[in-house]
Amino acid sequence: GVCFGKPLDWLHFNDEERLAAFTFQYEISIFMCVKRRTYFLSIFCMVVMGLLQQSCISDDVSECHYDGGLRINVRYVPEEGDVTTYAERIRRLNFYLFRADGTFYMSHSEKIPVQLASDNYSVLFYVPPGEYRCVVWADNTENDQAFYTVSPFESGVTVDADAILSVHREKNNTVPFASNELLYGALGNLEMKLGIFNEYEISLENNVNRLELNVYGIPDGYDASSLASTVDLRNADYKFDNSIVETSPLLHYTPVYEPHTNPDFGAGISCLFRFFKLENEMQSRIVITAERNGVRSALFDRNLINLLLASPKIDFSKNHSFKLDIHFKGAVVTIAVNDWILSESVQPVE
């Protein structure tokens, strides 16, 4: 059984008052049990065990039978200079509790009114005594139509190693540009004991990346208005430790475009991509194409992960905003990542 409460300032009593009340009742009960010998102690213990078998899922904590609980504080601290995820846009926290042996115990979803960038959000879980692990997925979903799905859970049967979160994709695994936010956090060894309110903090990490692609100086003969780009990443499915499933399908991300003309570099485009988690060894690709005489061909085709990591300032665990500048000048291509010049002699792909 389980009972969880809303943020703590909604409760009728604070932790000290609840603990004091429980301690007093517990001491009186023990005293009576000792006076009435072992027989009455056994009855008392049976009653307590009976209460622990009852379920309580209610916002009214007066209905809960567990004098003690797990207080989970959730927070997000953006990395310096990270403008990808705006914590104030997070609207929902999805909690998943697993027992110490990894079996699923319960899940709970909370719509939140606070800004995680400046405030913690607290949820009080009343659960039977034991040790737990808590996983949190946070998103900016305003309704129940999330941009991802989670594999089915069965309490006491499903184990955390089998839990999967999958990003929604369209036909041919295409993911169009969208302002989705996805954050992850987890913490183990959460201990619940009767009469004690243990408090734990889970810090969220960003799972969304932003790439600004600027293309300058389209080669002669190509139609500047036909410029297009795609990014391919194998990052569709996630385990509940936030690692990417090895068999995850390759996603095809499409951007939003803004054509431009630079007086120094000629016609080109700016593209804005948003895609999910990056890992150093994942399969990736960025392609820029354009039409010449009605035939579309690739002007640029590279491994995106290798391009980004060529900059010594890039760390995917900390950096989530990237700018990639590609300048065609005759047979030479200049590439810069976050204003760090990588090459001045790369031949365009014909």
GROMACS .gro file of C-alpha atoms in nm:
model
  350
    1GLY     CA    1   0.000   0.000   0.000
    2VAL     CA    2   0.101   0.358  -0.042
    3CYS     CA    3  -0.012   0.708   0.034
    4PHE     CA    4   0.141   1.017  -0.108
    5GLY     CA    5   0.072   1.377  -0.025
    6LYS     CA    6   0.088   1.705  -0.210
    7PRO     CA    7   0.378   1.947  -0.139
    8LEU     CA    8   0.438   1.967   0.233
    9ASP     CA    9   0.294   2.311   0.290
   10TRP     CA   10  -0.049   2.160   0.212
   11LEU     CA   11  -0.036   1.919   0.505
   12HIS     CA   12  -0.217   1.982   0.831
   13PHE     CA   13   0.086   1.912   1.051
   14ASN     CA   14   0.457   1.954   1.009
   15ASP     CA   15   0.705   1.667   1.040
   16GLU     CA   16   0.796   1.739   1.402
   17GLU     CA   17   0.430   1.739   1.511
   18ARG     CA   18   0.357   1.415   1.329
   19LEU     CA   19   0.669   1.248   1.464
   20ALA     CA   20   0.599   1.367   1.817
   21ALA     CA   21   0.242   1.236   1.799
   22PHE     CA   22   0.357   0.903   1.665
   23THR     CA   23   0.633   0.870   1.924
   24PHE     CA   24   0.385   0.939   2.207
   25GLN     CA   25   0.135   0.686   2.075
   26TYR     CA   26   0.410   0.432   2.018
   27GLU     CA   27   0.547   0.469   2.373
   28ILE     CA   28   0.195   0.436   2.526
   29SER     CA   29   0.130   0.126   2.317
   30ILE     CA   30   0.458  -0.037   2.420
   31PHE     CA   31   0.389   0.042   2.784
   32MET     CA   32   0.045  -0.123   2.761
   33CYS     CA   33   0.190  -0.422   2.581
   34VAL     CA   34   0.451  -0.473   2.852
   35LYS     CA   35   0.184  -0.446   3.125
   36ARG     CA   36  -0.033  -0.700   2.951
   37ARG     CA   37   0.258  -0.927   2.867
   38THR     CA   38   0.350  -1.094   2.544
   39TYR     CA   39  -0.008  -1.179   2.443
   40PHE     CA   40  -0.108  -0.817   2.403
   41LEU     CA   41   0.224  -0.730   2.234
   42SER     CA   42   0.146  -0.991   1.971
   43ILE     CA   43  -0.202  -0.843   1.917
   44PHE     CA   44  -0.053  -0.495   1.881
   45CYS     CA   45   0.201  -0.615   1.625
   46MET     CA   46  -0.069  -0.796   1.427
   47VAL     CA   47  -0.276  -0.478   1.412
   48VAL     CA   48   0.023  -0.278   1.289
   49MET     CA   49   0.099  -0.538   1.022
   50GLY     CA   50  -0.263  -0.536   0.917
   51LEU     CA   51  -0.255  -0.162   0.869
   52LEU     CA   52   0.058  -0.191   0.659
   53GLN     CA   53  -0.122  -0.419   0.417
   54GLN     CA   54  -0.390  -0.161   0.343
   55SER     CA   55  -0.357   0.073   0.047
   56CYS     CA   56  -0.391   0.447   0.082
   57ILE     CA   57  -0.369   0.666  -0.225
   58SER     CA   58  -0.522   0.996  -0.128
   59ASP     CA   59  -0.448   1.365  -0.112
   60ASP     CA   60  -0.602   1.362   0.237
   61VAL     CA   61  -0.311   1.234   0.444
   62SER     CA   62  -0.542   1.180   0.744
   63GLU     CA   63  -0.644   0.857   0.571
   64CYS     CA   64  -0.286   0.726   0.565
   65HIS     CA   65  -0.175   0.456   0.804
   66TYR     CA   66   0.203   0.508   0.781
   67ASP     CA   67   0.353   0.733   1.046
   68GLY     CA   68   0.660   0.826   0.847
   69GLY     CA   69   0.743   0.878   0.483
   70LEU     CA   70   0.978   0.976   0.203
   71ARG     CA   71   0.998   1.341   0.115
   72ILE     CA   72   1.137   1.383  -0.238
   73ASN     CA   73   1.263   1.728  -0.336
   74VAL     CA   74   1.313   1.774  -0.711
   75ARG     CA   75   1.527   2.051  -0.855
   76TYR     CA   76   1.702   2.150  -1.177
   77VAL     CA   77   2.014   2.365  -1.190
   78PRO     CA   78   2.105   2.464  -1.549
   79GLU     CA   79   2.468   2.455  -1.650
   80GLU     CA   80   2.624   2.797  -1.699
   81GLY     CA   81   2.534   2.929  -2.042
   82ASP     CA   82   2.280   2.653  -2.108
   83VAL     CA   83   1.978   2.810  -2.276
   84THR     CA   84   1.829   2.489  -2.414
   85THR     CA   85   1.598   2.390  -2.133
   86TYR     CA   86   1.400   2.654  -1.952
   87ALA     CA   87   1.314   2.506  -1.616
   88GLU     CA   88   1.012   2.732  -1.584
   89ARG     CA   89   0.860   2.544  -1.879
   90ILE     CA   90   0.853   2.212  -1.692
   91ARG     CA   91   0.491   2.133  -1.614
   92ARG     CA   92   0.487   1.769  -1.508
   93LEU     CA   93   0.691   1.534  -1.290
   94ASN     CA   94   0.648   1.159  -1.333
   95PHE     CA   95   0.770   0.953  -1.035
   96TYR     CA   96   0.849   0.580  -1.042
   97LEU     CA   97   0.931   0.397  -0.718
   98PHE     CA   98   1.118   0.066  -0.723
   99ARG     CA   99   1.198  -0.160  -0.429
  100ALA     CA  100   1.554  -0.248  -0.333
  101ASP     CA  101   1.538  -0.565  -0.544
  102GLY     CA  102   1.451  -0.357  -0.852
  103THR     CA  103   1.084  -0.453  -0.874
  104PHE     CA  104   0.836  -0.181  -0.958
  105TYR     CA  105   0.625  -0.057  -0.667
  106MET     CA  106   0.424   0.245  -0.784
  107SER     CA  107   0.414   0.550  -1.011
  108HIS     CA  108   0.271   0.895  -0.963
  109SER     CA  109   0.236   1.203  -1.187
  110GLU     CA  110   0.229   1.562  -1.059
  111LYS     CA  111   0.136   1.880  -1.248
  112ILE     CA  112   0.357   2.150  -1.100
  113PRO     CA  113   0.302   2.528  -1.069
  114VAL     CA  114   0.654   2.623  -0.959
  115GLN     CA  115   0.967   2.709  -1.155
  116LEU     CA  116   1.230   2.443  -1.096
  117ALA     CA  117   1.504   2.692  -1.180
  118SER     CA  118   1.441   2.877  -0.855
  119ASP     CA  119   1.237   2.643  -0.635
  120ASN     CA  120   1.241   2.281  -0.529
  121TYR     CA  121   0.921   2.085  -0.572
  122SER     CA  122   0.841   1.849  -0.285
  123VAL     CA  123   0.623   1.540  -0.280
  124LEU     CA  124   0.564   1.332   0.031
  125PHE     CA  125   0.523   0.958  -0.027
  126TYR     CA  126   0.372   0.735   0.243
  127VAL     CA  127   0.495   0.384   0.168
  128PRO     CA  128   0.557   0.067   0.372
  129PRO     CA  129   0.891   0.044   0.551
  130GLY     CA  130   1.176  -0.059   0.326
  131GLU     CA  131   1.435   0.067   0.082
  132TYR     CA  132   1.343   0.226  -0.249
  133ARG     CA  133   1.484   0.379  -0.567
  134CYS     CA  134   1.306   0.675  -0.725
  135VAL     CA  135   1.322   0.769  -1.094
  136VAL     CA  136   1.181   1.102  -1.217
  137TRP     CA  137   1.106   1.203  -1.576
  138ALA     CA  138   1.009   1.570  -1.616
  139ASP     CA  139   0.850   1.729  -1.922
  140ASN     CA  140   0.657   2.035  -2.038
  141THR     CA  141   0.338   1.848  -2.129
  142GLU     CA  142   0.031   2.060  -2.060
  143ASN     CA  143  -0.212   1.770  -2.109
  144ASP     CA  144  -0.198   1.393  -2.110
  145GLN     CA  145  -0.071   1.372  -2.470
  146ALA     CA  146   0.301   1.341  -2.397
  147PHE     CA  147   0.561   1.318  -2.671
  148TYR     CA  148   0.686   0.985  -2.535
  149THR     CA  149   0.550   0.658  -2.399
  150VAL     CA  150   0.664   0.437  -2.112
  151SER     CA  151   0.655   0.058  -2.119
  152PRO     CA  152   0.380  -0.112  -1.911
  153PHE     CA  153   0.445  -0.170  -1.540
  154GLU     CA  154   0.314  -0.442  -1.310
  155SER     CA  155   0.371  -0.391  -0.938
  156GLY     CA  156   0.601  -0.653  -0.790
  157VAL     CA  157   0.675  -0.803  -1.133
  158THR     CA  158   0.833  -0.544  -1.363
  159VAL     CA  159   1.197  -0.468  -1.283
  160ASP     CA  160   1.367  -0.135  -1.342
  161ALA     CA  161   1.615  -0.290  -1.587
  162ASP     CA  162   1.324  -0.368  -1.823
  163ALA     CA  163   1.157  -0.024  -1.809
  164ILE     CA  164   1.181   0.177  -2.134
  165LEU     CA  165   1.088   0.533  -2.231
  166SER     CA  166   1.035   0.579  -2.607
  167VAL     CA  167   1.020   0.908  -2.796
  168HIS     CA  168   0.727   0.945  -3.034
  169ARG     CA  169   0.822   0.957  -3.402
  170GLU     CA  170   0.637   0.990  -3.728
  171LYS     CA  171   0.652   0.770  -4.037
  172ASN     CA  172   1.006   0.659  -4.125
  173ASN     CA  173   1.117   0.755  -3.772
  174THR     CA  174   1.107   1.127  -3.850
  175VAL     CA  175   1.097   1.375  -3.561
  176PRO     CA  176   0.990   1.725  -3.669
  177PHE     CA  177   1.105   2.033  -3.480
  178ALA     CA  178   0.918   2.074  -3.152
  179SER     CA  179   0.975   2.264  -2.827
  180ASN     CA  180   0.970   1.952  -2.612
  181GLU     CA  181   1.155   1.940  -2.282
  182LEU     CA  182   1.268   1.616  -2.119
  183LEU     CA  183   1.470   1.591  -1.798
  184TYR     CA  184   1.578   1.290  -1.593
  185GLY     CA  185   1.674   1.225  -1.233
  186ALA     CA  186   1.714   0.923  -1.007
  187LEU     CA  187   1.828   0.833  -0.656
  188GLY     CA  188   1.862   0.498  -0.479
  189ASN     CA  189   1.893   0.381  -0.118
  190LEU     CA  190   1.585   0.576  -0.009
  191GLU     CA  191   1.504   0.436   0.334
  192MET     CA  192   1.159   0.444   0.490
  193LYS     CA  193   1.119   0.364   0.860
  194LEU     CA  194   0.812   0.394   1.078
  195GLY     CA  195   0.795   0.722   1.264
  196ILE     CA  196   1.063   0.888   1.052
  197PHE     CA  197   1.032   1.135   0.766
  198ASN     CA  198   1.347   1.100   0.557
  199GLU     CA  199   1.416   1.378   0.308
  200TYR     CA  200   1.601   1.329  -0.019
  201GLU     CA  201   1.687   1.553  -0.315
  202ILE     CA  202   1.688   1.450  -0.679
  203SER     CA  203   1.865   1.677  -0.926
  204LEU     CA  204   1.742   1.663  -1.284
  205GLU     CA  205   1.966   1.652  -1.588
  206ASN     CA  206   1.882   1.782  -1.933
  207ASN     CA  207   1.799   1.537  -2.214
  208VAL     CA  208   1.731   1.794  -2.487
  209ASN     CA  209   1.989   1.961  -2.712
  210ARG     CA  210   1.971   2.265  -2.938
  211LEU     CA  211   2.177   2.304  -3.257
  212GLU     CA  212   2.194   2.623  -3.459
  213LEU     CA  213   2.329   2.545  -3.807
  214ASN     CA  214   2.445   2.833  -4.027
  215VAL     CA  215   2.536   2.763  -4.389
  216TYR     CA  216   2.717   3.032  -4.589
  217GLY     CA  217   2.831   3.066  -4.950
  218ILE     CA  218   2.642   2.794  -5.135
  219PRO     CA  219   2.857   2.661  -5.423
  220ASP     CA  220   2.798   2.797  -5.772
  221GLY     CA  221   2.524   2.636  -5.971
  222TYR     CA  222   2.314   2.531  -5.672
  223ASP     CA  223   1.973   2.681  -5.592
  224ALA     CA  224   2.004   2.860  -5.256
  225SER     CA  225   1.628   2.835  -5.198
  226SER     CA  226   1.653   2.455  -5.212
  227LEU     CA  227   1.902   2.421  -4.924
  228ALA     CA  228   1.792   2.164  -4.665
  229SER     CA  229   1.945   1.973  -4.376
  230THR     CA  230   1.872   1.669  -4.158
  231VAL     CA  231   2.031   1.519  -3.848
  232ASP     CA  232   2.022   1.144  -3.782
  233LEU     CA  233   2.075   1.016  -3.426
  234ARG     CA  234   2.023   0.676  -3.266
  235ASN     CA  235   1.854   0.804  -2.951
  236ALA     CA  236   1.486   0.703  -2.959
  237ASP     CA  237   1.464   0.472  -2.654
  238TYR     CA  238   1.593   0.511  -2.297
  239LYS     CA  239   1.640   0.283  -2.000
  240PHE     CA  240   1.548   0.403  -1.653
  241ASP     CA  241   1.913   0.481  -1.580
  242ASN     CA  242   1.893   0.732  -1.870
  243SER     CA  243   2.120   0.528  -2.096
  244ILE     CA  244   2.019   0.482  -2.459
  245VAL     CA  245   1.896   0.136  -2.557
  246GLU     CA  246   2.148  -0.026  -2.792
  247THR     CA  247   1.875  -0.139  -3.032
  248SER     CA  248   1.717   0.207  -3.041
  249PRO     CA  249   1.611   0.303  -3.395
  250LEU     CA  250   1.777   0.584  -3.588
  251LEU     CA  251   1.572   0.904  -3.570
  252HIS     CA  252   1.563   1.161  -3.849
  253TYR     CA  253   1.537   1.514  -3.707
  254THR     CA  254   1.418   1.801  -3.924
  255PRO     CA  255   1.472   2.171  -3.838
  256VAL     CA  256   1.300   2.503  -3.888
  257TYR     CA  257   1.462   2.723  -4.153
  258GLU     CA  258   1.540   3.088  -4.202
  259PRO     CA  259   1.700   3.182  -4.537
  260HIS     CA  260   1.954   3.464  -4.527
  261THR     CA  261   2.202   3.649  -4.744
  262ASN     CA  262   2.536   3.753  -4.603
  263PRO     CA  263   2.710   4.028  -4.805
  264ASP     CA  264   3.047   3.867  -4.733
  265PHE     CA  265   2.952   3.502  -4.786
  266GLY     CA  266   2.653   3.504  -5.020
  267ALA     CA  267   2.323   3.316  -4.996
  268GLY     CA  268   2.266   3.054  -4.727
  269ILE     CA  269   2.034   2.933  -4.453
  270SER     CA  270   2.008   2.914  -4.077
  271CYS     CA  271   1.853   2.598  -3.929
  272LEU     CA  272   1.743   2.532  -3.575
  273PHE     CA  273   1.736   2.170  -3.455
  274ARG     CA  274   1.616   2.028  -3.126
  275PHE     CA  275   1.698   1.667  -3.052
  276PHE     CA  276   1.729   1.435  -2.755
  277LYS     CA  277   2.028   1.301  -2.564
  278LEU     CA  278   2.378   1.286  -2.716
  279GLU     CA  279   2.643   1.026  -2.630
  280ASN     CA  280   3.004   1.013  -2.745
  281GLU     CA  281   2.981   0.685  -2.934
  282MET     CA  282   2.630   0.702  -3.079
  283GLN     CA  283   2.559   0.670  -3.449
  284SER     CA  284   2.503   1.015  -3.597
  285ARG     CA  285   2.497   1.207  -3.923
  286ILE     CA  286   2.435   1.561  -4.047
  287VAL     CA  287   2.359   1.618  -4.413
  288ILE     CA  288   2.317   1.940  -4.613
  289THR     CA  289   2.162   1.910  -4.958
  290ALA     CA  290   2.066   2.142  -5.240
  291GLU     CA  291   1.938   2.122  -5.597
  292ARG     CA  292   2.135   2.185  -5.915
  293ASN     CA  293   1.954   2.162  -6.246
  294GLY     CA  294   1.660   2.003  -6.067
  295VAL     CA  295   1.870   1.725  -5.911
  296ARG     CA  296   1.920   1.719  -5.531
  297SER     CA  297   2.262   1.615  -5.405
  298ALA     CA  298   2.464   1.634  -5.085
  299LEU     CA  299   2.691   1.931  -5.028
  300PHE     CA  300   2.798   1.817  -4.682
  301ASP     CA  301   2.775   1.475  -4.512
  302ARG     CA  302   2.954   1.418  -4.183
  303ASN     CA  303   2.938   1.240  -3.844
  304LEU     CA  304   2.777   1.504  -3.620
  305ILE     CA  305   2.912   1.363  -3.292
  306ASN     CA  306   3.269   1.367  -3.423
  307LEU     CA  307   3.226   1.724  -3.547
  308LEU     CA  308   3.100   1.850  -3.212
  309LEU     CA  309   3.357   1.662  -3.005
  310ALA     CA  310   3.640   1.799  -3.221
  311SER     CA  311   3.601   2.112  -3.014
  312PRO     CA  312   3.787   2.070  -2.682
  313LYS     CA  313   3.520   2.277  -2.509
  314ILE     CA  314   3.233   2.033  -2.573
  315ASP     CA  315   3.111   1.798  -2.300
  316PHE     CA  316   2.771   1.639  -2.365
  317SER     CA  317   2.705   1.597  -1.993
  318LYS     CA  318   2.730   1.974  -1.947
  319ASN     CA  319   2.676   2.142  -2.285
  320HIS     CA  320   2.340   2.128  -2.460
  321SER     CA  321   2.352   2.431  -2.688
  322PHE     CA  322   2.565   2.418  -3.002
  323LYS     CA  323   2.633   2.640  -3.301
  324LEU     CA  324   2.771   2.486  -3.619
  325ASP     CA  325   2.891   2.725  -3.891
  326ILE     CA  326   2.971   2.586  -4.237
  327HIS     CA  327   3.121   2.821  -4.495
  328PHE     CA  328   3.163   2.707  -4.855
  329LYS     CA  329   3.428   2.898  -5.049
  330GLY     CA  330   3.508   2.737  -5.379
  331ALA     CA  331   3.649   2.390  -5.315
  332VAL     CA  332   3.714   2.465  -4.947
  333VAL     CA  333   3.477   2.434  -4.652
  334THR     CA  334   3.542   2.607  -4.322
  335ILE     CA  335   3.377   2.446  -4.017
  336ALA     CA  336   3.338   2.601  -3.671
  337VAL     CA  337   3.169   2.461  -3.360
  338ASN     CA  338   3.068   2.720  -3.101
  339ASP     CA  339   3.308   2.961  -3.278
  340TRP     CA  340   3.595   2.711  -3.253
  341ILE     CA  341   3.737   2.665  -3.607
  342LEU     CA  342   3.787   2.296  -3.684
  343SER     CA  343   3.898   2.290  -4.046
  344GLU     CA  344   3.973   2.509  -4.345
  345SER     CA  345   4.043   2.244  -4.606
  346VAL     CA  346   3.747   2.005  -4.612
  347GLN     CA  347   3.631   1.931  -4.965
  348PRO     CA  348   3.252   1.944  -5.020
  349VAL     CA  349   3.077   1.621  -5.103
  350GLU     CA  350   2.979   1.597  -5.470
   0.00000   0.00000   0.00000
